Short mmCIF file of C-alpha atoms in Angstrom, two decimals:
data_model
loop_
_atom_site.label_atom_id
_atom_site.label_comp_id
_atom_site.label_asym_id
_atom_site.label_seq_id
_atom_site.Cartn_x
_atom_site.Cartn_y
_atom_site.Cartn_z
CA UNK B 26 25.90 -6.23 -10.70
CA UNK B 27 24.12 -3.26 -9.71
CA UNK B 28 24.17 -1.66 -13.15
CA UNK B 29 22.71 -5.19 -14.13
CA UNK B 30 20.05 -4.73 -11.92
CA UNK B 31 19.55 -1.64 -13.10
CA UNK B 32 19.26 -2.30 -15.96
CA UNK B 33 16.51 -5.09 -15.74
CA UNK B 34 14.42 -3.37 -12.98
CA UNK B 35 14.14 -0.53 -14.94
CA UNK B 36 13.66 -2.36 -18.10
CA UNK B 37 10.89 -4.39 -16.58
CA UNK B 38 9.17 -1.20 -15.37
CA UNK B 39 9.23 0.67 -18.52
CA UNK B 40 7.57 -2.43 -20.19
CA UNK B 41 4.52 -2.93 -18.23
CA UNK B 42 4.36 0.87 -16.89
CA UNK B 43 4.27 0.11 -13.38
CA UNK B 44 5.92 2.89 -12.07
CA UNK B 45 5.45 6.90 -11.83
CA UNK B 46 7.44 9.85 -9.75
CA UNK B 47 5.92 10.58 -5.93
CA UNK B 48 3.14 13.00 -5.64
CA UNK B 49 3.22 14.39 -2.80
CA UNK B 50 0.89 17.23 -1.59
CA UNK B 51 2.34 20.17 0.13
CA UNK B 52 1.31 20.58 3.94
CA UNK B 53 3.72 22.46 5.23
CA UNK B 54 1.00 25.46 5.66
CA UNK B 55 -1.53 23.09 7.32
CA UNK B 56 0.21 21.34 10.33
CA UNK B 57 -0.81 17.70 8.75
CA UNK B 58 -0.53 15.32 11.84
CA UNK B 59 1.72 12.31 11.39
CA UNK B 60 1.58 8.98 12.83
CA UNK B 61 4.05 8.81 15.22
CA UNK B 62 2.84 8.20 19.07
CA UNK B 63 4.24 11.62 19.98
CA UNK B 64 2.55 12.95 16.58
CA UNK B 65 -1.10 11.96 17.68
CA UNK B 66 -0.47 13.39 21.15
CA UNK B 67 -0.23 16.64 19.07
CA UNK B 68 -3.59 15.51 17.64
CA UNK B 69 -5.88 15.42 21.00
CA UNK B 70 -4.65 19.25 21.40
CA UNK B 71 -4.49 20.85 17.98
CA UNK B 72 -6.48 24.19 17.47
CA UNK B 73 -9.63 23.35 15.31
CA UNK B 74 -8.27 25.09 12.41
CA UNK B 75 -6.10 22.35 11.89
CA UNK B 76 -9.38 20.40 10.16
CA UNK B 77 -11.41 21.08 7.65
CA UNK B 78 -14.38 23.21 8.30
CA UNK B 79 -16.75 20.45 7.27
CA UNK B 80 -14.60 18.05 8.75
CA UNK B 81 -14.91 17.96 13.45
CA UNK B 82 -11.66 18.04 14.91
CA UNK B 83 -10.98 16.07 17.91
CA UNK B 84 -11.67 17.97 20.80
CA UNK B 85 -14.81 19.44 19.84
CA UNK B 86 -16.26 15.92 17.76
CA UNK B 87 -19.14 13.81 19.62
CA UNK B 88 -18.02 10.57 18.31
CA UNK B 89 -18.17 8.39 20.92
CA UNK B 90 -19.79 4.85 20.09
CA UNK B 91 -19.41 2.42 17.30
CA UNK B 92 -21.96 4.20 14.93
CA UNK B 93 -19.80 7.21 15.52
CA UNK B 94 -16.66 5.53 14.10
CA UNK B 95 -19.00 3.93 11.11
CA UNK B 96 -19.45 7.59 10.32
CA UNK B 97 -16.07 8.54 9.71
CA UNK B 98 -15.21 5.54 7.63
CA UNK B 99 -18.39 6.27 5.58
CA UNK B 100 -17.06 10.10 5.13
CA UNK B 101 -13.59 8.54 4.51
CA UNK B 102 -14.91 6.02 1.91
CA UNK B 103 -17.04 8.24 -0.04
CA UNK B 104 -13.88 11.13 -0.09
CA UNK B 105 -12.08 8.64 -1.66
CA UNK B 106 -14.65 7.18 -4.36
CA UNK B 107 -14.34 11.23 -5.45
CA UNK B 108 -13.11 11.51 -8.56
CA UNK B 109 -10.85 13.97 -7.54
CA UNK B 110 -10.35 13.48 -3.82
CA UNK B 111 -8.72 16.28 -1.60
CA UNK B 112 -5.91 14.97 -0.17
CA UNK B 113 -5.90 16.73 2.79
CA UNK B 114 -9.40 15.95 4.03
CA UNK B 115 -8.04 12.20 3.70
CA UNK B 116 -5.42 12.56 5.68
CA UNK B 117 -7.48 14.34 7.97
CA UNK B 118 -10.13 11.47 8.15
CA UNK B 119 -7.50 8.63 8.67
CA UNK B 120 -6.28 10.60 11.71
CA UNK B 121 -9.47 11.29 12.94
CA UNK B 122 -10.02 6.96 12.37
CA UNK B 123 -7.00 6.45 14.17
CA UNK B 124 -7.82 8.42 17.21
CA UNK B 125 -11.22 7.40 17.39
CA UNK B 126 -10.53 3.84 17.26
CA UNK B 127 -8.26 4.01 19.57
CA UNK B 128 -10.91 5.53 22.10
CA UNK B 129 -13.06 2.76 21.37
CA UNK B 130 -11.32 -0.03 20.83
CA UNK B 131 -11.88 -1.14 17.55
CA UNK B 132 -9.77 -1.76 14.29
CA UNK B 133 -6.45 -1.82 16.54
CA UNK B 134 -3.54 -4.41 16.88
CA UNK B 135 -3.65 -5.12 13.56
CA UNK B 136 -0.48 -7.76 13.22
CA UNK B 137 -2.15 -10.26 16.10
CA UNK B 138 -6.10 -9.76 15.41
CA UNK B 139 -6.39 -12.18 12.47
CA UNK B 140 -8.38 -9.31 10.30
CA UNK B 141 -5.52 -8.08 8.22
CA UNK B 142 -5.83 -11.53 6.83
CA UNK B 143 -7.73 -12.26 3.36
CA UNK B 144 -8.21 -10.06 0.13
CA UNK B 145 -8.52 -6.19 0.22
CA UNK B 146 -9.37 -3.39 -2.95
CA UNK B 147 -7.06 -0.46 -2.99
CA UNK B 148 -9.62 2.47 -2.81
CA UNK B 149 -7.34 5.46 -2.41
CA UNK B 150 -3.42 6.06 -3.49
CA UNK B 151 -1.47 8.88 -2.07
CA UNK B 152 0.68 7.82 -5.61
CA UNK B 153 0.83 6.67 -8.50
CA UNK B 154 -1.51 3.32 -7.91
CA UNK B 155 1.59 0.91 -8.83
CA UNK B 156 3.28 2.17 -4.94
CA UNK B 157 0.18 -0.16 -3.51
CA UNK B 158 3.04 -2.94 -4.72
CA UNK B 159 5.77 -3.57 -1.75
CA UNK B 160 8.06 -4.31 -5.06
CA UNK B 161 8.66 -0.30 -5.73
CA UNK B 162 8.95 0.99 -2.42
CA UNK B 163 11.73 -2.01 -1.79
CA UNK B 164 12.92 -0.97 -5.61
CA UNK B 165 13.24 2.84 -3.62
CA UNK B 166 14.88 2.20 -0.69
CA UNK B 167 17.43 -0.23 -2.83
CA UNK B 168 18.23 2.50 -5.39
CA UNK B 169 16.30 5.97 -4.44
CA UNK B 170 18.32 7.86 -7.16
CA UNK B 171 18.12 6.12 -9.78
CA UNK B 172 14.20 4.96 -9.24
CA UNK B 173 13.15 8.81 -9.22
CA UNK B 174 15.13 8.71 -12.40
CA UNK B 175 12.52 6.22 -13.59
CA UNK B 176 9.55 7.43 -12.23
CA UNK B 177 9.90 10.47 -14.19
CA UNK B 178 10.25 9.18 -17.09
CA UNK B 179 7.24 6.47 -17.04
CA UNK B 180 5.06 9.12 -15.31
CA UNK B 181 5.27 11.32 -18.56
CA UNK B 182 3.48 8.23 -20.08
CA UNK B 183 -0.44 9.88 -20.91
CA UNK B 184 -3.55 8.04 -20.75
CA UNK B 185 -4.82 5.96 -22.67
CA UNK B 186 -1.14 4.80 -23.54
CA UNK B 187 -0.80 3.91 -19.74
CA UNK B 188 -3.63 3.12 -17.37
CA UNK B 189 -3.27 1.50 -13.92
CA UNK B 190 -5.75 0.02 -11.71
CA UNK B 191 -7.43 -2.01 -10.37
CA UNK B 192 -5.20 -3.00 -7.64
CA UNK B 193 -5.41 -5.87 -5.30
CA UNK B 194 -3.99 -7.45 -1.93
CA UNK B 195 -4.35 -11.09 -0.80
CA UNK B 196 -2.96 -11.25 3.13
CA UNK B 197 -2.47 -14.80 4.56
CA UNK B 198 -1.02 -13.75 8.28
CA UNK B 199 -0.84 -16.58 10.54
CA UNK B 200 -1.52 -14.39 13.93
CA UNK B 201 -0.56 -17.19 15.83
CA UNK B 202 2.72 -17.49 14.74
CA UNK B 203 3.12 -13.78 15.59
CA UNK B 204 7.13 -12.82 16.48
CA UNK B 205 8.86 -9.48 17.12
CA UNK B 206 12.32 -10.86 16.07
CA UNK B 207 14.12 -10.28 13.04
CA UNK B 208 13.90 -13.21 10.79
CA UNK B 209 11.89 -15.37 12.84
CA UNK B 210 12.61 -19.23 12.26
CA UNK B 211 8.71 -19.75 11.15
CA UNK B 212 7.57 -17.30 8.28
CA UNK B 213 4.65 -15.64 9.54
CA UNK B 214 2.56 -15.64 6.36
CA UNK B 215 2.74 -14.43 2.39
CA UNK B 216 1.01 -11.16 0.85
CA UNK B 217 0.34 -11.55 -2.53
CA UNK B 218 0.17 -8.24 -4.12
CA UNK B 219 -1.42 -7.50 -8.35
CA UNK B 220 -2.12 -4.51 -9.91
CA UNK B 221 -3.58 -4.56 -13.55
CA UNK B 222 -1.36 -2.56 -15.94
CA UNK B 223 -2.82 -1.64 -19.94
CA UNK B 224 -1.46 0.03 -21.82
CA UNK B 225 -1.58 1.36 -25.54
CA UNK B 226 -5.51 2.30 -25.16
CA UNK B 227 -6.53 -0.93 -23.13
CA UNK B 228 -5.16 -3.38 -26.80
CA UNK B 229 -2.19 -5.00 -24.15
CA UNK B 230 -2.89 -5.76 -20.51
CA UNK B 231 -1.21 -7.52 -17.76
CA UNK B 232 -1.28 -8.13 -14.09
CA UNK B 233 1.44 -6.85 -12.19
CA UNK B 234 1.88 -9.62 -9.37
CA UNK B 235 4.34 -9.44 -6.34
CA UNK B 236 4.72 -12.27 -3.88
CA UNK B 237 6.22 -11.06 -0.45
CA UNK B 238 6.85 -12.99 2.84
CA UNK B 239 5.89 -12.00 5.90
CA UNK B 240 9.37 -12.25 8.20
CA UNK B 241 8.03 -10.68 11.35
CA UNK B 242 6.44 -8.21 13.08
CA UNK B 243 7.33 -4.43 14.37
CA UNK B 244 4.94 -3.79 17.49
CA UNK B 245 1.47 -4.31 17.29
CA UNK B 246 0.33 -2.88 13.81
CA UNK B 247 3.49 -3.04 11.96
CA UNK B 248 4.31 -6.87 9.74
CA UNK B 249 7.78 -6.82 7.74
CA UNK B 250 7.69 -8.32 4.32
CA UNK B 251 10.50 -9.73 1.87
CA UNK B 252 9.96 -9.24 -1.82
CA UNK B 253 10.52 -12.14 -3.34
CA UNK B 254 9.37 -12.51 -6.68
CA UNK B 255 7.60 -10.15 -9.36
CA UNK B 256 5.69 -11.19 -13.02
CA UNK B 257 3.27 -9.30 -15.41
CA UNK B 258 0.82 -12.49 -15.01
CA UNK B 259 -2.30 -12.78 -17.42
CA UNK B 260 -0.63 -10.82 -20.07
CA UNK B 261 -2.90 -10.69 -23.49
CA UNK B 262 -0.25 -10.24 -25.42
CA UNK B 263 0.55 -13.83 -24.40
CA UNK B 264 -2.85 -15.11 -24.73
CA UNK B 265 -3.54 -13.67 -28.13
CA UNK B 266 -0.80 -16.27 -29.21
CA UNK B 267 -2.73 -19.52 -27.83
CA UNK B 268 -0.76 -22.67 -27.13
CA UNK B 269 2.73 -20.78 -27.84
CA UNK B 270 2.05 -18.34 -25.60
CA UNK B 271 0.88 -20.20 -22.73
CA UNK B 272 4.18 -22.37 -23.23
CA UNK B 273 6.28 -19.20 -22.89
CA UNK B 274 4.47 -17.94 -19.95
CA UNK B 275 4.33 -21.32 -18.02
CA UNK B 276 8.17 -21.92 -18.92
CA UNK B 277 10.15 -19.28 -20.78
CA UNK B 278 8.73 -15.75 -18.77
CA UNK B 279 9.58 -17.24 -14.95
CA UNK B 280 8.97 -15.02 -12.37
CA UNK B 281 11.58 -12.26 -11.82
CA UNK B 282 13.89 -12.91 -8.63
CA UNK B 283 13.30 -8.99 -7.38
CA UNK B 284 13.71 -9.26 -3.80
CA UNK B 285 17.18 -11.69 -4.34
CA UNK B 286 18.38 -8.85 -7.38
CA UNK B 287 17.51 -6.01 -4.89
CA UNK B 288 19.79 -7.53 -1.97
CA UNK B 289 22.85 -7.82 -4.31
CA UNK B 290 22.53 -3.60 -4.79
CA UNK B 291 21.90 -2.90 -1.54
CA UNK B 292 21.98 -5.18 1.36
CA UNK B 293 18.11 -5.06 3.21
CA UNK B 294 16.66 -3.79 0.45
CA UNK B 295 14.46 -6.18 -0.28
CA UNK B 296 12.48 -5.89 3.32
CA UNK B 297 9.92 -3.39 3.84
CA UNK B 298 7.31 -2.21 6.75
CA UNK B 299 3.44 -2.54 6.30
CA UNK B 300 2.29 -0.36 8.85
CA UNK B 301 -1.35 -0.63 9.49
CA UNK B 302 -2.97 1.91 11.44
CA UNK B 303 -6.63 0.66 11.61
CA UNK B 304 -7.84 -2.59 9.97
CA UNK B 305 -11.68 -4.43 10.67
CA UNK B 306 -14.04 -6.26 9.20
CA UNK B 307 -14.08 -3.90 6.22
CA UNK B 308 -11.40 -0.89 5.93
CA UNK B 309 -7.72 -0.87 6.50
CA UNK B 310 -5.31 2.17 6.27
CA UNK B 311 -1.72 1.32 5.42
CA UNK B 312 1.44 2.96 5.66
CA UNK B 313 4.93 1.80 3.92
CA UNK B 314 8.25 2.55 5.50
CA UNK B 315 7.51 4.59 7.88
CA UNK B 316 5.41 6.85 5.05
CA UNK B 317 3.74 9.58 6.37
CA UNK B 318 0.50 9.48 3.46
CA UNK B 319 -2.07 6.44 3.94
CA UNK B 320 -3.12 3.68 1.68
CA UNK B 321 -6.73 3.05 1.79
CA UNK B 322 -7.73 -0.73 1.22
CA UNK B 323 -11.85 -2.20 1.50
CA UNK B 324 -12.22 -5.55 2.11
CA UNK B 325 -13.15 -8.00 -0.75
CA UNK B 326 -13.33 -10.95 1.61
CA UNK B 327 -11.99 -13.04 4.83
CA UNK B 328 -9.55 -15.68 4.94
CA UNK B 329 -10.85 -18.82 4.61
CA UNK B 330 -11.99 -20.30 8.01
CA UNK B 331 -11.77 -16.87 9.34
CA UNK B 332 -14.87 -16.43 11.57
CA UNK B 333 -16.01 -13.06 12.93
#
């Protein structure tokens, strides 16, 4: 069964592209703060030559008010609209969001405030854009060998035979419903994740969608979600054949059971943790399995109803 599994993860990934090896900058010679409780402790008392020099470290930064904070999402925002952006100075101005919100009281408790609910843009990747899907970090922790394997092989795919982007998150998080235990009775919610895929210079497109559950919660920023299902959705390949291929895509090319495959390889597998540092009306950073590099997500709207 494994091999089986295998077989059609990797299948499935090589088709539509969706995956690529970890990039992963090198801080080991620039005392990069994680985001462990202990690890922003270290934050409030690290030398300034931790930072940037165009970037204030903590002890010596005035930010101290609301328009303060806006100022560090704006840098944070425009770093990552670069077209190259530095890695570091992200990482840098997530912390710096982190602390600062946390002085001010703003953008925290994400799992119970009702704003990680609605649709969010992915605006920065510390990888390959595909990891914004829960689907290959669950497809990692299920089979980390052999999905390096894999990685390395579709990341040696060049532009404009692969592109990837843009990528999308719908959150529906019923904060009401909130519970700490593992596999509450009540589901807490769904997160409905789609990244577009083309490849072979833009002539064959899809949308890579990934429907997850939301199981439970870890704390007050952290929401568990089960993989269930994953589909190349919208494919043109599909439409270009009119009535026959909407018939195969309505009946014949069913979603692919991912999370229920993943859990016969390895037993959990399917779960992962969507750890999310700072989230308001407007910017959300977002960590996977206790990942150490941030997801950046703006906001494309509210859930419906939701009121500010």
């Amino acid at each position: 069964m494994k091999f089986a599994v295998l077989a059609i993860a990797s299948s499935a990934c090589l088709q539509i592209n969706t995956v690529t090896a970890f990039v992963c900058p090198d801080f080991s010679q620039r005392n990069i703060i994680h985001r462990s409780q202990r690890q922003r402790q270290a934050l409030r008392s690290s030398q300034n030559d931790d930072f940037p020099s165009d970037t204030p470290s903590p002890e010596t930064s005035s930010y101290d008010s609301r328009s303060d904070l806006d100022q560090i999402k704006s840098k944070l925002v425009a770093e990552c609209n670069q077209s190259s952006p530095s890695a570091f100075t992200i990482s840098t101005l997530v912390n710096e969001l982190e602390y600062y919100s946390e002085q001010v009281g703003i953008g925290q408790g994400s799992a119970n405030s009702g704003l990680l609910s609605g649709e969010w843009e992915l605006l920065h990747s510390p990888e390959d854009i595909t990891r914004a899907s829960p689907f290959f970090w669950a497809f990692r922790k299920a089979l980390p060998d052999q999905s390096k394997q894999i990685y390395d092989i579709t990341d040696a795919i060049p532009a404009p035979l692969k592109e990837v982007g843009p990528a999308f998150q719908a959150i529906d998080l019923d904060a009401s419903n909130v519970s700490s235990s593992y596999g509450s009775a009540n589901d807490m919610g769904s997160l409905v994740s789609r990244v577009k895929v083309a490849t072979l210079a833009g002539q064959a497109t899809s949308i890579m969608t990934t429907r997850c559950t939301i199981v439970g919660t870890e704390g007050v920023d952290t929401i568990r979600l089960r993989v269930d299902t994953t589909k190349p959705e919208e494919s043109t390949i599909l439409q270009k054949l009119g009535p026959l291929g909407k018939f195969i895509d309505e009946n014949v090319a069913q979603p692919f059971p991912s999370g229920e495959a993943l859990e016969q390889v390895q037993a959990g597998s399917s779960e992962v943790t969507m750890k999310t540092t700072f989230c308001d009306e407007s910017l959300r950073t977002t960590f996977y399995n206790e990942g150490t590099d941030a997801f950046v997500w703006k906001r494309k709207s509210f859930s419906a109803g939701f009121e500010i």
